[in-house]
CSV table of C-alpha atoms in Angstrom, one decimal:
chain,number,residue,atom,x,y,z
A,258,UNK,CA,-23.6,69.7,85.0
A,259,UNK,CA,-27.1,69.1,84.2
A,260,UNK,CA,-29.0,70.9,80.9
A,261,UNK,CA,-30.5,73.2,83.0
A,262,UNK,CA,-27.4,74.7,84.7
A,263,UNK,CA,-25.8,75.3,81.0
A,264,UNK,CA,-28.9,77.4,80.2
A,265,UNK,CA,-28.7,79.7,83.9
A,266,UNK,CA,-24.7,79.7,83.4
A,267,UNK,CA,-25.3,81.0,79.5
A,268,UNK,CA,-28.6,83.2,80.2
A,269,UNK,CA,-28.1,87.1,80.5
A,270,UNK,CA,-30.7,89.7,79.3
A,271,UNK,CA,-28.8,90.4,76.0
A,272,UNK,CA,-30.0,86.7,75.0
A,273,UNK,CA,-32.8,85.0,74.0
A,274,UNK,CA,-33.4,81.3,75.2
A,275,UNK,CA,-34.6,78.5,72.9
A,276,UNK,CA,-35.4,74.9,73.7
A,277,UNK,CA,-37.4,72.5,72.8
A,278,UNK,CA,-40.5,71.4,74.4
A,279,UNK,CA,-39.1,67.9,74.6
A,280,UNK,CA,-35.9,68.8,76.2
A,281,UNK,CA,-35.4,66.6,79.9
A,282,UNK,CA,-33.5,69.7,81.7
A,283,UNK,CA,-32.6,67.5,84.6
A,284,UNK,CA,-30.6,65.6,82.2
A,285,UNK,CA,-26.8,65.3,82.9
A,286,UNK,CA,-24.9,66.7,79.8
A,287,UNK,CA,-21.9,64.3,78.9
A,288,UNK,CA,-20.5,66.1,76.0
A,289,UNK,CA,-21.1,70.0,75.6
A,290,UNK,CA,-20.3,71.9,72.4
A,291,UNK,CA,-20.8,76.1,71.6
A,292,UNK,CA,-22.0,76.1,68.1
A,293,UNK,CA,-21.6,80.3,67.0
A,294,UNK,CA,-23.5,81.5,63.8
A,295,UNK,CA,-23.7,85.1,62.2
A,296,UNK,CA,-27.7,84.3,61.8
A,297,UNK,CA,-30.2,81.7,61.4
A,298,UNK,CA,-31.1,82.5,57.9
A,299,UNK,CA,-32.1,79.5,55.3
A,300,UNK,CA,-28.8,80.0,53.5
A,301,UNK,CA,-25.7,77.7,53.0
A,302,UNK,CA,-23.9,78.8,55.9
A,303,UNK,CA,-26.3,78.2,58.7
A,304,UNK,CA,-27.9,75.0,56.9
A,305,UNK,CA,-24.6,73.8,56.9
A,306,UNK,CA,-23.8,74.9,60.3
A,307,UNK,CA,-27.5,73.3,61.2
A,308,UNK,CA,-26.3,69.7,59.5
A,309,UNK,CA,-23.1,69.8,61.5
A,310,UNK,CA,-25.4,70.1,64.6
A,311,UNK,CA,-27.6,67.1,63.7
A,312,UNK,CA,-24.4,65.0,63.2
A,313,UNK,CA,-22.8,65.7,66.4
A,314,UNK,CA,-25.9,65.6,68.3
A,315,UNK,CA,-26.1,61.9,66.9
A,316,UNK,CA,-22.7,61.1,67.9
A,317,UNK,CA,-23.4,62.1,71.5
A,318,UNK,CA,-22.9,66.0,71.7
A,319,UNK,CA,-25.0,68.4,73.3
A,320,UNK,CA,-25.4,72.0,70.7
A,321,UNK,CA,-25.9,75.0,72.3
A,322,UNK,CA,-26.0,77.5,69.3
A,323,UNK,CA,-25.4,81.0,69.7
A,324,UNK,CA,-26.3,83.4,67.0
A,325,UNK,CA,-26.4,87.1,66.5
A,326,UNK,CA,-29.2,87.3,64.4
A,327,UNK,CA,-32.4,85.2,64.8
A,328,UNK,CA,-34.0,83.9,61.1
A,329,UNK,CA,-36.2,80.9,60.2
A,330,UNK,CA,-33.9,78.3,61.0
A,331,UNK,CA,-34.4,77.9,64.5
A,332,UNK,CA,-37.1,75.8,64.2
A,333,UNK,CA,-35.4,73.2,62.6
A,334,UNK,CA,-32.1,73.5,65.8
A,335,UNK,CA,-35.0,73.1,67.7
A,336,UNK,CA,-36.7,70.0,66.7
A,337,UNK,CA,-32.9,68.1,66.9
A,338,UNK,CA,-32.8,69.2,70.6
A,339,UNK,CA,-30.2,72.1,70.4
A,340,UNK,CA,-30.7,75.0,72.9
A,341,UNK,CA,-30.5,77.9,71.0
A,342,UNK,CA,-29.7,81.3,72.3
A,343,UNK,CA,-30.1,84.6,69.7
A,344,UNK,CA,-28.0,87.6,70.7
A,345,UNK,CA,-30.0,90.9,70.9
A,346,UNK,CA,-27.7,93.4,71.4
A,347,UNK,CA,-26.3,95.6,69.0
A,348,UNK,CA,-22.9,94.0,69.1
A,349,UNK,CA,-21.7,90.8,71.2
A,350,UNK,CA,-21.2,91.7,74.9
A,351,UNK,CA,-17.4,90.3,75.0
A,352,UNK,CA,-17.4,89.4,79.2
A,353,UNK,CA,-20.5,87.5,78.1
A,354,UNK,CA,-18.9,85.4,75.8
A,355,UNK,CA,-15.7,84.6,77.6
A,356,UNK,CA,-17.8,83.6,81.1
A,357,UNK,CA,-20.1,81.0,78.3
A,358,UNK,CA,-17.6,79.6,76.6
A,359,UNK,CA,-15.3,78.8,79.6
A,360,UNK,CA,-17.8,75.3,80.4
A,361,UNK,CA,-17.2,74.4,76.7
A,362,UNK,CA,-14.0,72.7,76.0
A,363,UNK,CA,-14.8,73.0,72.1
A,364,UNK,CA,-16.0,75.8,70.4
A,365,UNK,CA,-17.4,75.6,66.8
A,366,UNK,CA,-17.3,79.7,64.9
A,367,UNK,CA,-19.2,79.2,61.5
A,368,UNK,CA,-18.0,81.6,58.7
A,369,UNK,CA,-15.3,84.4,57.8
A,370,UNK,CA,-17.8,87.0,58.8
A,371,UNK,CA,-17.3,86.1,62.6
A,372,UNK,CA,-13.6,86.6,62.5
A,373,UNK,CA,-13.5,89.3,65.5
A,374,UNK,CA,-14.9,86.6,67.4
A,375,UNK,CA,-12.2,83.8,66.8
A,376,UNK,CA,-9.7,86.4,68.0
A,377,UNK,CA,-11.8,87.3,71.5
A,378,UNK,CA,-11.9,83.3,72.0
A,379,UNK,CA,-9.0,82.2,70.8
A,380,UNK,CA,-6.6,83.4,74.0
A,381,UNK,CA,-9.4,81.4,76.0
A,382,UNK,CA,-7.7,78.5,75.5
A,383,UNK,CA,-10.5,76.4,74.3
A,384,UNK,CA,-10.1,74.0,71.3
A,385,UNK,CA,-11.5,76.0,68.7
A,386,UNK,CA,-12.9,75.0,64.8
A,387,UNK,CA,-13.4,77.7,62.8
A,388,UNK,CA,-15.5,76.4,60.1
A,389,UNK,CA,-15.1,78.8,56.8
A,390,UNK,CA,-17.4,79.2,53.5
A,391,UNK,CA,-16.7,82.2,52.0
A,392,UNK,CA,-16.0,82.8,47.9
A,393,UNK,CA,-12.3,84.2,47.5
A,394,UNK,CA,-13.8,88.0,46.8
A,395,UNK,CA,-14.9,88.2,50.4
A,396,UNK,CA,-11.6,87.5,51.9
A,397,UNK,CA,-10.7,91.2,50.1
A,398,UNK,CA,-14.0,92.4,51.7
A,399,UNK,CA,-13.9,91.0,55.3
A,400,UNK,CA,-11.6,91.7,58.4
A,401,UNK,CA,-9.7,88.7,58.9
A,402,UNK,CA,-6.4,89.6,60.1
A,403,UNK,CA,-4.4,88.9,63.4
A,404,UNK,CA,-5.6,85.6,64.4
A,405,UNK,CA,-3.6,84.4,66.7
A,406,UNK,CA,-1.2,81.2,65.9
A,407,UNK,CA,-1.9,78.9,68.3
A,408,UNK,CA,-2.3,75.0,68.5
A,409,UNK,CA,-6.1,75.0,69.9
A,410,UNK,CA,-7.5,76.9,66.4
A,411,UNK,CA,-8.4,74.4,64.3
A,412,UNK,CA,-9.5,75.9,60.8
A,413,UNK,CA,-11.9,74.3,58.6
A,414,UNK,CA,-12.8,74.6,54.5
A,415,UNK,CA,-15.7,74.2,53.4
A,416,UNK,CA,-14.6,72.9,50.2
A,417,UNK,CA,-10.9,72.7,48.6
A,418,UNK,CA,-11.5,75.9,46.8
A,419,UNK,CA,-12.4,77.6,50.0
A,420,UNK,CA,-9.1,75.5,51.8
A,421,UNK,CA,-7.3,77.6,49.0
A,422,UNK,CA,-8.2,80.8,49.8
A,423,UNK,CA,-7.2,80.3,53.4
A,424,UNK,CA,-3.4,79.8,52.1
A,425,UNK,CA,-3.4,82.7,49.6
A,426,UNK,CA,-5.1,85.6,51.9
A,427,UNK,CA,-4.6,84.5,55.1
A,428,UNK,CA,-1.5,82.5,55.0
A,429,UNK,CA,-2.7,79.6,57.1
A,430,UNK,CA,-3.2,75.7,56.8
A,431,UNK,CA,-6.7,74.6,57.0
A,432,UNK,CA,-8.2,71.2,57.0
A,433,UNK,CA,-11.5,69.8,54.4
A,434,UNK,CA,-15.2,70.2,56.3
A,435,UNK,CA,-17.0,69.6,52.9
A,436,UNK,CA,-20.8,70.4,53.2
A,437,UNK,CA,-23.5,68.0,52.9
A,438,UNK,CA,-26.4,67.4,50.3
A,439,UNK,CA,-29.4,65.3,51.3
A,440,UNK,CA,-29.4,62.8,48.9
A,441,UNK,CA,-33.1,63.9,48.2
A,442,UNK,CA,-35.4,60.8,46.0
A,443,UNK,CA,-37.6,62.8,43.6
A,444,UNK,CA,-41.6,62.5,44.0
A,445,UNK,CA,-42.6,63.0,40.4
A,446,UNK,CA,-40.3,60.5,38.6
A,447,UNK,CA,-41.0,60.5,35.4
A,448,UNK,CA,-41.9,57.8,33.7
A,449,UNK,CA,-41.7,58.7,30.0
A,450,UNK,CA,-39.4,59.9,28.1
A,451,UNK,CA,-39.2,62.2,24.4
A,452,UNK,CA,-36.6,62.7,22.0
A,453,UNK,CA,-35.4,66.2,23.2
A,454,UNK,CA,-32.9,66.7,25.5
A,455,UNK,CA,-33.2,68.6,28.0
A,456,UNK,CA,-31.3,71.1,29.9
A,457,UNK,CA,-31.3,72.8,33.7
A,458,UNK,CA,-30.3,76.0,35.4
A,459,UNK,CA,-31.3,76.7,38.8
A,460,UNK,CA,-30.6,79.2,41.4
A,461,UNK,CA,-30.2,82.5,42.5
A,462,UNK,CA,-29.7,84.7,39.9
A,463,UNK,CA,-26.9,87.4,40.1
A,464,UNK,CA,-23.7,88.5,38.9
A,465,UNK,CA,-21.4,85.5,39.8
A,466,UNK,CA,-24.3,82.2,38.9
A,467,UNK,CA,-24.2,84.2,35.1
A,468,UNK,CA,-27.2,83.1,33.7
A,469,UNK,CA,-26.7,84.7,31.1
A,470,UNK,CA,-23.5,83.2,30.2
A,471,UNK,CA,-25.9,80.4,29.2
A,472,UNK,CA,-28.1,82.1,26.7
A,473,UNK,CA,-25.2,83.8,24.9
A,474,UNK,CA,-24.2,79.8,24.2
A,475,UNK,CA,-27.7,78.6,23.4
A,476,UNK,CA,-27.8,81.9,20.9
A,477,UNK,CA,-24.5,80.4,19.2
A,478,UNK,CA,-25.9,77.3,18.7
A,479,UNK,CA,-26.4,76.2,14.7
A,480,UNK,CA,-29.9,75.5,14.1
A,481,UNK,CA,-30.0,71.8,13.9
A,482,UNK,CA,-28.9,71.3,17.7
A,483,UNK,CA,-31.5,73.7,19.0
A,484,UNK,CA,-33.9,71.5,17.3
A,485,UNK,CA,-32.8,68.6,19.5
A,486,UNK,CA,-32.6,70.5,23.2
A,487,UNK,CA,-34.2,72.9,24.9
A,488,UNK,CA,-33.0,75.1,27.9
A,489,UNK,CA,-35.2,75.5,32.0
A,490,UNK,CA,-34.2,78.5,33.8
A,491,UNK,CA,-35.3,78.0,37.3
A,492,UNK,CA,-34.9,81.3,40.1
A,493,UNK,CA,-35.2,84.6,40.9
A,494,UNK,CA,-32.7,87.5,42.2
A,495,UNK,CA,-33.1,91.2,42.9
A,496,UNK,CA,-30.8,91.0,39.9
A,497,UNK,CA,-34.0,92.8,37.7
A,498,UNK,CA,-31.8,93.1,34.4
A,499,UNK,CA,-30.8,89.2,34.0
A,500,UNK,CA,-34.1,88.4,35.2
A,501,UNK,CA,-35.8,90.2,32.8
A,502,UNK,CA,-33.4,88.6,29.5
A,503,UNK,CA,-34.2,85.1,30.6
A,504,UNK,CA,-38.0,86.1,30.7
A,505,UNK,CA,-37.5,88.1,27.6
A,506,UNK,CA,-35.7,85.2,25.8
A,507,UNK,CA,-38.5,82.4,26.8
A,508,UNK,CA,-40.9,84.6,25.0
A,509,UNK,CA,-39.0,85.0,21.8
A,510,UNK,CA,-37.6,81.5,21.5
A,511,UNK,CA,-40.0,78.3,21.8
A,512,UNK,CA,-36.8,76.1,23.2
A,513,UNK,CA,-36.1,78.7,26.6
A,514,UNK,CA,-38.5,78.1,29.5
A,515,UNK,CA,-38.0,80.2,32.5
A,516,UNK,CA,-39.9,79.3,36.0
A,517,UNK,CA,-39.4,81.2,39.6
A,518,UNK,CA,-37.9,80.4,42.4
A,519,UNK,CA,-39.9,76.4,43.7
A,520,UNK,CA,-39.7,75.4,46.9
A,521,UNK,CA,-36.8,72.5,47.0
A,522,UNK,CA,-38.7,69.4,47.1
A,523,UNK,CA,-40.2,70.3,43.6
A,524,UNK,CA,-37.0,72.0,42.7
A,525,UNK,CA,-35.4,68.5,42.8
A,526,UNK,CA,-38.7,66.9,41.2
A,527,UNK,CA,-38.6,69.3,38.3
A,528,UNK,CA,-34.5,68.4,37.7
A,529,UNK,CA,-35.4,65.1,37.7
A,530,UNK,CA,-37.3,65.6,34.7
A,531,UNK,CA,-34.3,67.0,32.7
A,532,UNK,CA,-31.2,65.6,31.4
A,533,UNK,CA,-28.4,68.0,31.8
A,534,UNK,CA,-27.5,70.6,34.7
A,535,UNK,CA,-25.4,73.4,33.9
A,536,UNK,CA,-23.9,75.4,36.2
A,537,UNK,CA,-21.9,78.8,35.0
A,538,UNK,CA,-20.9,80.5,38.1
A,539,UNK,CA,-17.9,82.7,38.1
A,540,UNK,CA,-17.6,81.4,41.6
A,541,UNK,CA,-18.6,79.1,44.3
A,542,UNK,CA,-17.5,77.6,47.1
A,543,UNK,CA,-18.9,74.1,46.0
A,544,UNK,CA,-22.5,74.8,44.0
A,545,UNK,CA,-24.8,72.7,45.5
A,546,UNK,CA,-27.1,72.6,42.2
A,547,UNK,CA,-24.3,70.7,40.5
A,548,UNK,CA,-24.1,68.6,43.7
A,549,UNK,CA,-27.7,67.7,43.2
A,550,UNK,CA,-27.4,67.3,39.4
A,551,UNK,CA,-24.5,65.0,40.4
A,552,UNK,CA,-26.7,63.0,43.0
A,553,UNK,CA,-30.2,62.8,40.8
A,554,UNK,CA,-27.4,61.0,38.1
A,555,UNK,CA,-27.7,63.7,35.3
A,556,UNK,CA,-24.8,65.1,33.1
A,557,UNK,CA,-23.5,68.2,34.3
A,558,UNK,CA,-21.7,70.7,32.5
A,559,UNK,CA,-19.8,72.6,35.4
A,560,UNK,CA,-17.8,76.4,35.0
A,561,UNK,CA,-14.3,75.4,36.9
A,562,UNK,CA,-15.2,78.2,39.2
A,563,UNK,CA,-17.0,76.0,41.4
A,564,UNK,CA,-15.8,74.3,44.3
A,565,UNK,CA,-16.9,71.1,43.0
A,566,UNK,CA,-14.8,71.3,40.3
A,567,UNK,CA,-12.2,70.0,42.4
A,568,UNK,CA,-13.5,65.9,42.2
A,569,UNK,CA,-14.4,66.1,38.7
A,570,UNK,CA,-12.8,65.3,35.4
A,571,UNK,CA,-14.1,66.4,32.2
A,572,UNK,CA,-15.3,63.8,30.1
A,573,UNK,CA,-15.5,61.5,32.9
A,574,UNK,CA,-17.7,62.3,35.5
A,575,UNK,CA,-18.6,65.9,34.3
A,576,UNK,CA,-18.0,68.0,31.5
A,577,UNK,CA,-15.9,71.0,32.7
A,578,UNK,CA,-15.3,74.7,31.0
A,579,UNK,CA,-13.5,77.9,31.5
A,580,UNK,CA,-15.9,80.0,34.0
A,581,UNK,CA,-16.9,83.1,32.0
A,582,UNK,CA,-16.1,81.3,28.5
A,583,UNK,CA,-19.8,80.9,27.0
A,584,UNK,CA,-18.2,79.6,23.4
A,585,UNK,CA,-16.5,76.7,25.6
A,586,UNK,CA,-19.8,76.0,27.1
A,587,UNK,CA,-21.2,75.8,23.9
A,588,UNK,CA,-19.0,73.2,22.6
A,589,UNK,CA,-19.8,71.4,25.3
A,590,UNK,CA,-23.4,71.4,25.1
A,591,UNK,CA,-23.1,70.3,21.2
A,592,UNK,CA,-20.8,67.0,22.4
A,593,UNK,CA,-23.5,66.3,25.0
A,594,UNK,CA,-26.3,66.8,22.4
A,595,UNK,CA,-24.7,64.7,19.4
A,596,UNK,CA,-23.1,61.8,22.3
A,597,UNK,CA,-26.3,61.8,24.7
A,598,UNK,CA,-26.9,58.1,24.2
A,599,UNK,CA,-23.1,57.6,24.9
A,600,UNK,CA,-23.0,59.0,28.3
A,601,UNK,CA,-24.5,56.7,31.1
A,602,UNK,CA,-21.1,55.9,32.3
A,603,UNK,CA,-20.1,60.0,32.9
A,604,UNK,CA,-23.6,59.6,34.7
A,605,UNK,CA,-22.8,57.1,36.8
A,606,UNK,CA,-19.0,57.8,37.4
A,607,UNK,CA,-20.9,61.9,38.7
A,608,UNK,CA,-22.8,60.2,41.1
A,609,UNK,CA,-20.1,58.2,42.5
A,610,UNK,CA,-18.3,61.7,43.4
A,611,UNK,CA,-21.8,62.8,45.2
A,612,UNK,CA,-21.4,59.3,46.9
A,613,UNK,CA,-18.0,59.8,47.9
A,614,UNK,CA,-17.4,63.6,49.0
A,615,UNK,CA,-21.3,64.9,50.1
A,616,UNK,CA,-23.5,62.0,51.4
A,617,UNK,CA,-24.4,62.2,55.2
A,618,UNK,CA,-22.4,59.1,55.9
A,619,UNK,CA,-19.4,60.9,54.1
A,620,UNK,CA,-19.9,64.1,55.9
A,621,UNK,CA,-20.5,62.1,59.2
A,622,UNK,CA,-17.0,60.2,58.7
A,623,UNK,CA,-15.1,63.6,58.3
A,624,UNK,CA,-17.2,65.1,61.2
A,625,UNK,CA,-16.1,61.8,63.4
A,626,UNK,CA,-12.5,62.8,62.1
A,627,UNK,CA,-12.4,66.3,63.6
A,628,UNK,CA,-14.6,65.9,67.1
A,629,UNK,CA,-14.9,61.8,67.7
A,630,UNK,CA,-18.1,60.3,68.5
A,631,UNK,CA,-19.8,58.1,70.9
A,632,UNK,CA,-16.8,56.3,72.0
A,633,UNK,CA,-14.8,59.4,72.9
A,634,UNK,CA,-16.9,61.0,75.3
A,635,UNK,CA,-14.4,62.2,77.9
């Protein structure tokens, strides 16, 4: 079938077609793949879901994305030649779905959240990946039972923490998908630096990245190390109360800095220019800030609520504490302060995990694992 057929078979007037103005639709398709996402908002899911697409559109796939809800994402489907098609009806037309998905013979469903859809395709008989993110609280929160047991659903983590979940609330095996992290080269290196050291938080602030679980350990610090550090909050949140005790602690104390939300390109310029990242989340499926703190080479201080967590060892690549434990995290930002000149080797040995577990040639080689490539295009 050529490009164009897909798009008539798949077209209906519940769906909104997307393709790029470079896109040959005379062009025989070799190797088809449905690509389903809740929405095409700039957030971890779809980015993720987005870098998978790049990857197997490299390796000789053709995407066609399906989403529910249209965001500011497309664009960026587009411009690696996926056809994307956004669903506008209030829910997913189910004799729709089954007639597009019978010309795919794999089927990629990104996230817990589309569960009901995984048990509409799954009797289809298609090989299915089911491609997970979620934190462990939403697998109380979502509908996820009755999936059918059969050998064409292939389920996917996207991180060992997430691969956990999977066995402890839905009592089924599930295979390692890690996410990617562009391994991005700062703009504004910095060519000089002073005696203090300095340390990072970034993100989105809320309940489970705790913020605040950092001040409570810069407060407990004795005087003479908050002489030698100070402490960038970088983010925003609709979370108004933490958001207003960083701001109200920058003001009172000349070491606290606090900056909004940057776009990520001078995010990753302005962590370049510290020394430590710490990360404090209750809970994530990986946190890609630590990622990035492993990648630009820095020391990171990690909660052992974070998927990441998994590939590092304290003292060795990372320094690890007890998520929710600010006086731990405060013992480990005093070692860090008073053995900073000792530590280019935990440096090194973090970015060696980045190298290892969330390049784009490592997430290419699982990818290759799971769906083949350019040699296997039957």
């Amino acid at each position: 079938m050529q490009y164009h057929d897909y798009i008539r078979y798949m077209d209906s007037e519940e769906m909104y077609i997307h393709i790029s103005n470079e896109a040959i639709l005379q062009k025989e398709v070799i190797r088809p793949i449905l690509l389903v996402s809740h929405n095409l908002s700039i957030t971890g899911a779809p980015i993720a879901l987005l870098d998978l697409t790049r990857v197997l559109m490299k390796n000789g796939y053709q995407a066609f994305v399906v989403s529910l809800v249209d965001g500011d994402i497309l664009e960026a489907f587009l411009r690696h030649d996926a056809v994307v098609l956004v669903y506008s009806g209030r829910s997913i037309n189910v004799e729709w779905l089954k007639k597009a998905v019978s010309i795919f013979p794999a089927i990629v469903v990104n996230t817990l959240v589309l569960a009901p859809l995984v048990r509409i395709l799954a009797p289809v008989g298609k090989k299915i990946f089911w491609w997970i993110h979620e934190s462990e609280y939403l697998f109380l929160e979502l509908d996820y039972v009755d999936i059918p047991e059969i050998p064409s659903l292939h389920i996917l983590a996207a991180s060992p923490k997430v691969s956990k979940s999977i066995c402890d609330h839905m009592g089924k095996q599930s295979y390692i998908l890690n996410v990617m992290v562009n391994d991005y080269h700062p703009e504004n290196k910095l060519l000089q630096k002073d005696d203090t050291i300095h340390f990072f938080w970034g993100g989105f602030i809320n309940f489970n990245k705790m913020p605040e679980l950092l001040l409570r350990a810069v407060l407990e610090l004795p005087e003479i190390y908050r002489k030698r550090a100070d402490f960038t909050f970088c983010g925003d949140g609709v979370d108004i109360e933490r958001t207003g005790l960083i701001k109200n602690c920058a003001d009172e104390f000349s070491n606290i800095y606090y900056l909004p939300t940057l776009p990520h390109q001078e995010f990753i310029d302005l962590m370049d220019r510290m020394d430590v990242v710490v990360v404090c989340s209750k809970e994530e499926t990986t946190s890609l800030v630590a990622v990035e703190g492993l990648m630009l080479e820095k020391i990171v201080i990690c909660s052992d609520g974070c998927g990441v967590a998994d590939y590092l060892k304290d003292g060795i690549n990372s320094f690890m504490f007890a998520a929710g434990d600010h006086s731990q995290l405060c013992q480990k930002i005093k070692y860090v302060v008073d053995q900073f000149d000792r530590l280019k080797a935990v440096k090194k040995a973090g970015r060696k995990i980045y190298e290892r577990y969330y390049t784009e040639e490592a997430f290419e080689k699982q990818v290759l694992h799971f769906f083949g490539g350019q040699s296997d295009l039957s």
